[in-house]
């Protein structure tokens, strides 16, 4: 099964499930939280939910769409490219590769999902290039942004997005994630000692990247 498992933020997860059950998943999402909280994983989970072929049980982790999203090969999930020293987004790229192509129908699914990761240096000029599309999107277009803080975004974009704020994992959630990874009790204890309840850092420690 290729369903992405989320260990943290049950309230945020429930909000997505409530949207799914009501049949009204929003068109634009902003996922915020400090570094290492799993914003990109949460974004991929949301993309799975949007594109899943089993709408009553999305994301199922078993359909063709879920599997493709999980391995990063779904043609209707488009990741915006970063550019420049500050790893922002080029207004020209947004205009040519996203705004001009957003109205083209999806390849395999009912929706196209545009993912903007690490929007921590999202310049105003670039946001303005995207603004009209966010304000009046085609029915088949969905947008997911991840950032440390919502403060980088224009108020006009924020007003049209569903904000999901992520928080640090509890100790119990971190232990569950490490057990699923295959860590034994000694490894788990050491990971928690050095990395606290940061799942990403604990995983890195277990993988042998403890110094990093």
PDB file of C-alpha atoms in Angstrom:
ATOM      1  CA  UNK A   1       0.000   0.000   0.000  1.00  0.00           C
ATOM      2  CA  UNK A   2       1.265   3.487  -0.914  1.00  0.00           C
ATOM      3  CA  UNK A   3      -0.944   5.517   1.402  1.00  0.00           C
ATOM      4  CA  UNK A   4       1.137   8.216   3.038  1.00  0.00           C
ATOM      5  CA  UNK A   5       0.866   7.900   6.817  1.00  0.00           C
ATOM      6  CA  UNK A   6       0.675  11.063   8.874  1.00  0.00           C
ATOM      7  CA  UNK A   7       1.745  10.682  12.489  1.00  0.00           C
ATOM      8  CA  UNK A   8       1.047  14.188  13.755  1.00  0.00           C
ATOM      9  CA  UNK A   9      -1.541  16.960  13.788  1.00  0.00           C
ATOM     10  CA  UNK A  10      -4.751  14.911  14.044  1.00  0.00           C
ATOM     11  CA  UNK A  11      -6.918  18.057  14.021  1.00  0.00           C
ATOM     12  CA  UNK A  12      -5.459  19.145  10.679  1.00  0.00           C
ATOM     13  CA  UNK A  13      -5.970  15.632   9.311  1.00  0.00           C
ATOM     14  CA  UNK A  14      -9.582  15.617  10.478  1.00  0.00           C
ATOM     15  CA  UNK A  15     -10.222  18.929   8.754  1.00  0.00           C
ATOM     16  CA  UNK A  16      -9.165  17.365   5.442  1.00  0.00           C
ATOM     17  CA  UNK A  17     -11.323  14.294   6.041  1.00  0.00           C
ATOM     18  CA  UNK A  18     -14.298  16.539   6.837  1.00  0.00           C
ATOM     19  CA  UNK A  19     -13.771  18.367   3.542  1.00  0.00           C
ATOM     20  CA  UNK A  20     -13.555  15.060   1.703  1.00  0.00           C
ATOM     21  CA  UNK A  21     -16.727  13.730   3.314  1.00  0.00           C
ATOM     22  CA  UNK A  22     -18.629  16.908   2.463  1.00  0.00           C
ATOM     23  CA  UNK A  23     -17.430  16.720  -1.144  1.00  0.00           C
ATOM     24  CA  UNK A  24     -16.018  20.233  -0.914  1.00  0.00           C
ATOM     25  CA  UNK A  25     -12.223  20.172  -0.898  1.00  0.00           C
ATOM     26  CA  UNK A  26     -10.945  23.728  -1.305  1.00  0.00           C
ATOM     27  CA  UNK A  27      -8.982  24.873  -4.335  1.00  0.00           C
ATOM     28  CA  UNK A  28      -6.031  26.421  -2.495  1.00  0.00           C
ATOM     29  CA  UNK A  29      -4.175  25.394   0.672  1.00  0.00           C
ATOM     30  CA  UNK A  30      -1.350  26.899   2.714  1.00  0.00           C
ATOM     31  CA  UNK A  31       0.509  24.546   5.053  1.00  0.00           C
ATOM     32  CA  UNK A  32       2.702  26.352   7.591  1.00  0.00           C
ATOM     33  CA  UNK A  33       4.946  25.411  10.493  1.00  0.00           C
ATOM     34  CA  UNK A  34       8.576  25.514  11.502  1.00  0.00           C
ATOM     35  CA  UNK A  35      11.189  23.499   9.641  1.00  0.00           C
ATOM     36  CA  UNK A  36      11.051  19.745  10.112  1.00  0.00           C
ATOM     37  CA  UNK A  37       7.348  19.333  10.913  1.00  0.00           C
ATOM     38  CA  UNK A  38       6.519  17.404   7.756  1.00  0.00           C
ATOM     39  CA  UNK A  39       4.868  20.097   5.640  1.00  0.00           C
ATOM     40  CA  UNK A  40       5.956  18.452   2.377  1.00  0.00           C
ATOM     41  CA  UNK A  41       4.696  15.057   3.503  1.00  0.00           C
ATOM     42  CA  UNK A  42       1.387  16.650   4.491  1.00  0.00           C
ATOM     43  CA  UNK A  43       1.208  18.313   1.060  1.00  0.00           C
ATOM     44  CA  UNK A  44       1.778  14.977  -0.681  1.00  0.00           C
ATOM     45  CA  UNK A  45      -0.919  13.377   1.476  1.00  0.00           C
ATOM     46  CA  UNK A  46      -3.308  16.159   0.436  1.00  0.00           C
ATOM     47  CA  UNK A  47      -2.415  15.644  -3.222  1.00  0.00           C
ATOM     48  CA  UNK A  48      -3.197  11.937  -2.804  1.00  0.00           C
ATOM     49  CA  UNK A  49      -6.555  12.787  -1.267  1.00  0.00           C
ATOM     50  CA  UNK A  50      -7.451  15.147  -4.117  1.00  0.00           C
ATOM     51  CA  UNK A  51      -6.489  12.735  -6.891  1.00  0.00           C
ATOM     52  CA  UNK A  52      -7.486   9.411  -5.305  1.00  0.00           C
ATOM     53  CA  UNK A  53      -9.772   7.300  -7.474  1.00  0.00           C
ATOM     54  CA  UNK A  54     -11.697   6.036  -4.426  1.00  0.00           C
ATOM     55  CA  UNK A  55     -13.322   9.279  -3.325  1.00  0.00           C
ATOM     56  CA  UNK A  56     -15.138   7.775  -0.316  1.00  0.00           C
ATOM     57  CA  UNK A  57     -11.899   6.443   1.152  1.00  0.00           C
ATOM     58  CA  UNK A  58      -9.364   8.952  -0.130  1.00  0.00           C
ATOM     59  CA  UNK A  59      -6.464   8.605   0.014  1.00  0.00           C
ATOM     60  CA  UNK A  60      -6.733   4.833  -0.325  1.00  0.00           C
ATOM     61  CA  UNK A  61      -3.061   4.224  -1.119  1.00  0.00           C
ATOM     62  CA  UNK A  62      -4.011   1.442  -3.514  1.00  0.00           C
ATOM     63  CA  UNK A  63      -5.318   3.083  -6.692  1.00  0.00           C
ATOM     64  CA  UNK A  64      -3.130   4.054  -9.618  1.00  0.00           C
ATOM     65  CA  UNK A  65      -3.267   7.746  -8.709  1.00  0.00           C
ATOM     66  CA  UNK A  66      -2.243   7.223  -5.080  1.00  0.00           C
ATOM     67  CA  UNK A  67       0.688   5.057  -6.129  1.00  0.00           C
ATOM     68  CA  UNK A  68       1.902   7.612  -8.663  1.00  0.00           C
ATOM     69  CA  UNK A  69       1.656  10.479  -6.190  1.00  0.00           C
ATOM     70  CA  UNK A  70       3.563   8.472  -3.575  1.00  0.00           C
ATOM     71  CA  UNK A  71       6.541   7.903  -5.889  1.00  0.00           C
ATOM     72  CA  UNK A  72       6.414  11.394  -7.444  1.00  0.00           C
ATOM     73  CA  UNK A  73       5.358  10.297 -10.919  1.00  0.00           C
ATOM     74  CA  UNK A  74       1.787  11.571 -11.256  1.00  0.00           C
ATOM     75  CA  UNK A  75       1.490  13.742 -14.399  1.00  0.00           C
ATOM     76  CA  UNK A  76      -1.163  15.932 -12.773  1.00  0.00           C
ATOM     77  CA  UNK A  77       0.972  16.902  -9.773  1.00  0.00           C
ATOM     78  CA  UNK A  78       3.146  19.807 -10.857  1.00  0.00           C
ATOM     79  CA  UNK A  79       5.890  21.122  -8.580  1.00  0.00           C
ATOM     80  CA  UNK A  80       6.910  24.744  -9.064  1.00  0.00           C
ATOM     81  CA  UNK A  81      10.643  25.111  -9.673  1.00  0.00           C
ATOM     82  CA  UNK A  82      12.775  27.240  -7.362  1.00  0.00           C
ATOM     83  CA  UNK A  83      15.270  29.661  -8.813  1.00  0.00           C
ATOM     84  CA  UNK A  84      17.854  32.229  -7.757  1.00  0.00           C
ATOM     85  CA  UNK A  85      20.139  32.433  -4.744  1.00  0.00           C
ATOM     86  CA  UNK A  86      17.210  32.851  -2.361  1.00  0.00           C
ATOM     87  CA  UNK A  87      15.428  29.801  -3.775  1.00  0.00           C
ATOM     88  CA  UNK A  88      12.328  31.792  -4.687  1.00  0.00           C
ATOM     89  CA  UNK A  89      10.147  31.416  -7.758  1.00  0.00           C
ATOM     90  CA  UNK A  90      10.660  33.106 -11.110  1.00  0.00           C
ATOM     91  CA  UNK A  91       7.750  35.249 -12.286  1.00  0.00           C
ATOM     92  CA  UNK A  92       8.541  34.182 -15.867  1.00  0.00           C
ATOM     93  CA  UNK A  93       8.371  30.503 -14.908  1.00  0.00           C
ATOM     94  CA  UNK A  94       5.068  31.024 -13.084  1.00  0.00           C
ATOM     95  CA  UNK A  95       3.632  32.848 -16.080  1.00  0.00           C
ATOM     96  CA  UNK A  96       4.807  30.381 -18.741  1.00  0.00           C
ATOM     97  CA  UNK A  97       4.617  27.040 -16.966  1.00  0.00           C
ATOM     98  CA  UNK A  98       1.736  27.504 -14.552  1.00  0.00           C
ATOM     99  CA  UNK A  99      -0.572  30.402 -15.386  1.00  0.00           C
ATOM    100  CA  UNK A 100      -0.609  29.725 -19.131  1.00  0.00           C
ATOM    101  CA  UNK A 101      -1.032  25.959 -18.704  1.00  0.00           C
ATOM    102  CA  UNK A 102      -3.416  25.827 -15.760  1.00  0.00           C
ATOM    103  CA  UNK A 103      -6.463  25.932 -18.033  1.00  0.00           C
ATOM    104  CA  UNK A 104      -5.353  22.852 -19.955  1.00  0.00           C
ATOM    105  CA  UNK A 105      -7.306  19.819 -18.758  1.00  0.00           C
ATOM    106  CA  UNK A 106      -5.585  17.209 -16.551  1.00  0.00           C
ATOM    107  CA  UNK A 107      -3.840  14.219 -18.097  1.00  0.00           C
ATOM    108  CA  UNK A 108      -5.076  11.304 -15.972  1.00  0.00           C
ATOM    109  CA  UNK A 109      -7.300  12.671 -13.224  1.00  0.00           C
ATOM    110  CA  UNK A 110     -10.138  15.096 -12.596  1.00  0.00           C
ATOM    111  CA  UNK A 111      -7.742  17.667 -11.139  1.00  0.00           C
ATOM    112  CA  UNK A 112      -4.302  19.177 -11.572  1.00  0.00           C
ATOM    113  CA  UNK A 113      -2.454  19.882  -8.335  1.00  0.00           C
ATOM    114  CA  UNK A 114       0.185  22.618  -8.304  1.00  0.00           C
ATOM    115  CA  UNK A 115       2.581  22.376  -5.366  1.00  0.00           C
ATOM    116  CA  UNK A 116       4.738  25.296  -4.224  1.00  0.00           C
ATOM    117  CA  UNK A 117       7.147  24.036  -1.573  1.00  0.00           C
ATOM    118  CA  UNK A 118       9.248  26.204   0.759  1.00  0.00           C
ATOM    119  CA  UNK A 119       7.616  29.518  -0.119  1.00  0.00           C
ATOM    120  CA  UNK A 120       9.813  31.369   2.355  1.00  0.00           C
ATOM    121  CA  UNK A 121      11.127  33.831  -0.248  1.00  0.00           C
ATOM    122  CA  UNK A 122       8.011  34.285  -2.335  1.00  0.00           C
ATOM    123  CA  UNK A 123       8.502  37.703  -3.925  1.00  0.00           C
ATOM    124  CA  UNK A 124       5.541  40.063  -4.251  1.00  0.00           C
ATOM    125  CA  UNK A 125       6.040  40.396  -8.012  1.00  0.00           C
ATOM    126  CA  UNK A 126       5.801  36.646  -8.459  1.00  0.00           C
ATOM    127  CA  UNK A 127       2.751  36.385  -6.222  1.00  0.00           C
ATOM    128  CA  UNK A 128       1.039  39.072  -8.278  1.00  0.00           C
ATOM    129  CA  UNK A 129       1.707  37.002 -11.403  1.00  0.00           C
ATOM    130  CA  UNK A 130      -0.154  34.136  -9.769  1.00  0.00           C
ATOM    131  CA  UNK A 131      -2.878  36.187  -8.096  1.00  0.00           C
ATOM    132  CA  UNK A 132      -5.565  36.194 -10.788  1.00  0.00           C
ATOM    133  CA  UNK A 133      -5.262  32.425 -11.209  1.00  0.00           C
ATOM    134  CA  UNK A 134      -5.720  31.916  -7.453  1.00  0.00           C
ATOM    135  CA  UNK A 135      -8.668  34.314  -7.417  1.00  0.00           C
ATOM    136  CA  UNK A 136     -10.457  32.722 -10.379  1.00  0.00           C
ATOM    137  CA  UNK A 137      -9.041  29.215 -10.890  1.00  0.00           C
ATOM    138  CA  UNK A 138     -10.416  26.697 -13.382  1.00  0.00           C
ATOM    139  CA  UNK A 139     -12.499  24.021 -11.661  1.00  0.00           C
ATOM    140  CA  UNK A 140      -9.845  21.375 -12.232  1.00  0.00           C
ATOM    141  CA  UNK A 141      -6.959  23.305 -10.619  1.00  0.00           C
ATOM    142  CA  UNK A 142      -5.834  22.925  -7.003  1.00  0.00           C
ATOM    143  CA  UNK A 143      -2.932  24.712  -5.314  1.00  0.00           C
ATOM    144  CA  UNK A 144      -0.833  23.713  -2.298  1.00  0.00           C
ATOM    145  CA  UNK A 145       1.734  26.036  -0.718  1.00  0.00           C
ATOM    146  CA  UNK A 146       4.122  25.228   2.129  1.00  0.00           C
ATOM    147  CA  UNK A 147       5.990  27.834   4.163  1.00  0.00           C
ATOM    148  CA  UNK A 148       7.349  28.477   7.621  1.00  0.00           C
ATOM    149  CA  UNK A 149       4.981  31.412   8.092  1.00  0.00           C
ATOM    150  CA  UNK A 150       1.921  32.846   6.392  1.00  0.00           C
ATOM    151  CA  UNK A 151       3.397  36.347   6.696  1.00  0.00           C
ATOM    152  CA  UNK A 152       5.251  36.030   3.389  1.00  0.00           C
ATOM    153  CA  UNK A 153       1.973  35.886   1.434  1.00  0.00           C
ATOM    154  CA  UNK A 154      -0.128  38.722   0.076  1.00  0.00           C
ATOM    155  CA  UNK A 155      -3.409  39.213   1.974  1.00  0.00           C
ATOM    156  CA  UNK A 156      -5.305  38.716  -1.287  1.00  0.00           C
ATOM    157  CA  UNK A 157      -3.812  35.235  -1.697  1.00  0.00           C
ATOM    158  CA  UNK A 158      -4.272  34.356   1.974  1.00  0.00           C
ATOM    159  CA  UNK A 159      -7.953  35.259   1.775  1.00  0.00           C
ATOM    160  CA  UNK A 160      -8.439  32.581  -0.881  1.00  0.00           C
ATOM    161  CA  UNK A 161      -6.535  29.747   0.777  1.00  0.00           C
ATOM    162  CA  UNK A 162      -7.334  27.269   3.512  1.00  0.00           C
ATOM    163  CA  UNK A 163      -4.646  27.664   6.159  1.00  0.00           C
ATOM    164  CA  UNK A 164      -3.343  24.497   7.842  1.00  0.00           C
ATOM    165  CA  UNK A 165      -0.875  25.110  10.671  1.00  0.00           C
ATOM    166  CA  UNK A 166       1.264  22.172  11.771  1.00  0.00           C
ATOM    167  CA  UNK A 167       2.696  21.666  15.249  1.00  0.00           C
ATOM    168  CA  UNK A 168       5.488  19.569  16.728  1.00  0.00           C
ATOM    169  CA  UNK A 169       4.883  15.880  17.246  1.00  0.00           C
ATOM    170  CA  UNK A 170       4.178  14.497  20.684  1.00  0.00           C
ATOM    171  CA  UNK A 171       6.607  11.980  22.153  1.00  0.00           C
ATOM    172  CA  UNK A 172       4.088   9.189  21.557  1.00  0.00           C
ATOM    173  CA  UNK A 173       3.668  10.157  17.879  1.00  0.00           C
ATOM    174  CA  UNK A 174       7.421  10.250  17.405  1.00  0.00           C
ATOM    175  CA  UNK A 175       7.834   6.802  18.988  1.00  0.00           C
ATOM    176  CA  UNK A 176       5.120   5.372  16.715  1.00  0.00           C
ATOM    177  CA  UNK A 177       6.874   6.777  13.629  1.00  0.00           C
ATOM    178  CA  UNK A 178      10.223   5.360  14.705  1.00  0.00           C
ATOM    179  CA  UNK A 179       8.715   1.929  15.429  1.00  0.00           C
ATOM    180  CA  UNK A 180       7.161   1.892  11.962  1.00  0.00           C
ATOM    181  CA  UNK A 181      10.578   2.729  10.574  1.00  0.00           C
ATOM    182  CA  UNK A 182      11.915  -0.396  12.237  1.00  0.00           C
ATOM    183  CA  UNK A 183      13.952   1.187  15.015  1.00  0.00           C
ATOM    184  CA  UNK A 184      14.448  -0.819  18.191  1.00  0.00           C
ATOM    185  CA  UNK A 185      13.921   0.525  21.721  1.00  0.00           C
ATOM    186  CA  UNK A 186      17.559   1.516  22.192  1.00  0.00           C
ATOM    187  CA  UNK A 187      17.678   3.394  18.894  1.00  0.00           C
ATOM    188  CA  UNK A 188      14.412   5.147  19.702  1.00  0.00           C
ATOM    189  CA  UNK A 189      15.648   6.234  23.131  1.00  0.00           C
ATOM    190  CA  UNK A 190      18.875   7.656  21.684  1.00  0.00           C
ATOM    191  CA  UNK A 191      17.074   9.406  18.832  1.00  0.00           C
ATOM    192  CA  UNK A 192      14.659  11.068  21.238  1.00  0.00           C
ATOM    193  CA  UNK A 193      17.517  12.062  23.543  1.00  0.00           C
ATOM    194  CA  UNK A 194      19.454  13.815  20.789  1.00  0.00           C
ATOM    195  CA  UNK A 195      16.617  15.061  18.565  1.00  0.00           C
ATOM    196  CA  UNK A 196      13.634  15.552  20.840  1.00  0.00           C
ATOM    197  CA  UNK A 197      10.228  15.071  19.212  1.00  0.00           C
ATOM    198  CA  UNK A 198      11.413  16.104  15.752  1.00  0.00           C
ATOM    199  CA  UNK A 199      10.471  13.128  13.560  1.00  0.00           C
ATOM    200  CA  UNK A 200      12.554  14.264  10.585  1.00  0.00           C
ATOM    201  CA  UNK A 201      15.691  14.634  12.728  1.00  0.00           C
ATOM    202  CA  UNK A 202      15.030  11.323  14.469  1.00  0.00           C
ATOM    203  CA  UNK A 203      14.766   9.620  11.092  1.00  0.00           C
ATOM    204  CA  UNK A 204      18.043  11.207  10.009  1.00  0.00           C
ATOM    205  CA  UNK A 205      19.675  10.019  13.225  1.00  0.00           C
ATOM    206  CA  UNK A 206      18.429   6.444  12.720  1.00  0.00           C
ATOM    207  CA  UNK A 207      19.656   6.534   9.110  1.00  0.00           C
ATOM    208  CA  UNK A 208      23.161   7.361  10.311  1.00  0.00           C
ATOM    209  CA  UNK A 209      23.076  11.106   9.751  1.00  0.00           C
ATOM    210  CA  UNK A 210      23.140  11.944  13.442  1.00  0.00           C
ATOM    211  CA  UNK A 211      25.904  14.522  13.142  1.00  0.00           C
ATOM    212  CA  UNK A 212      24.012  16.369  10.427  1.00  0.00           C
TER     213      UNK A 212
END
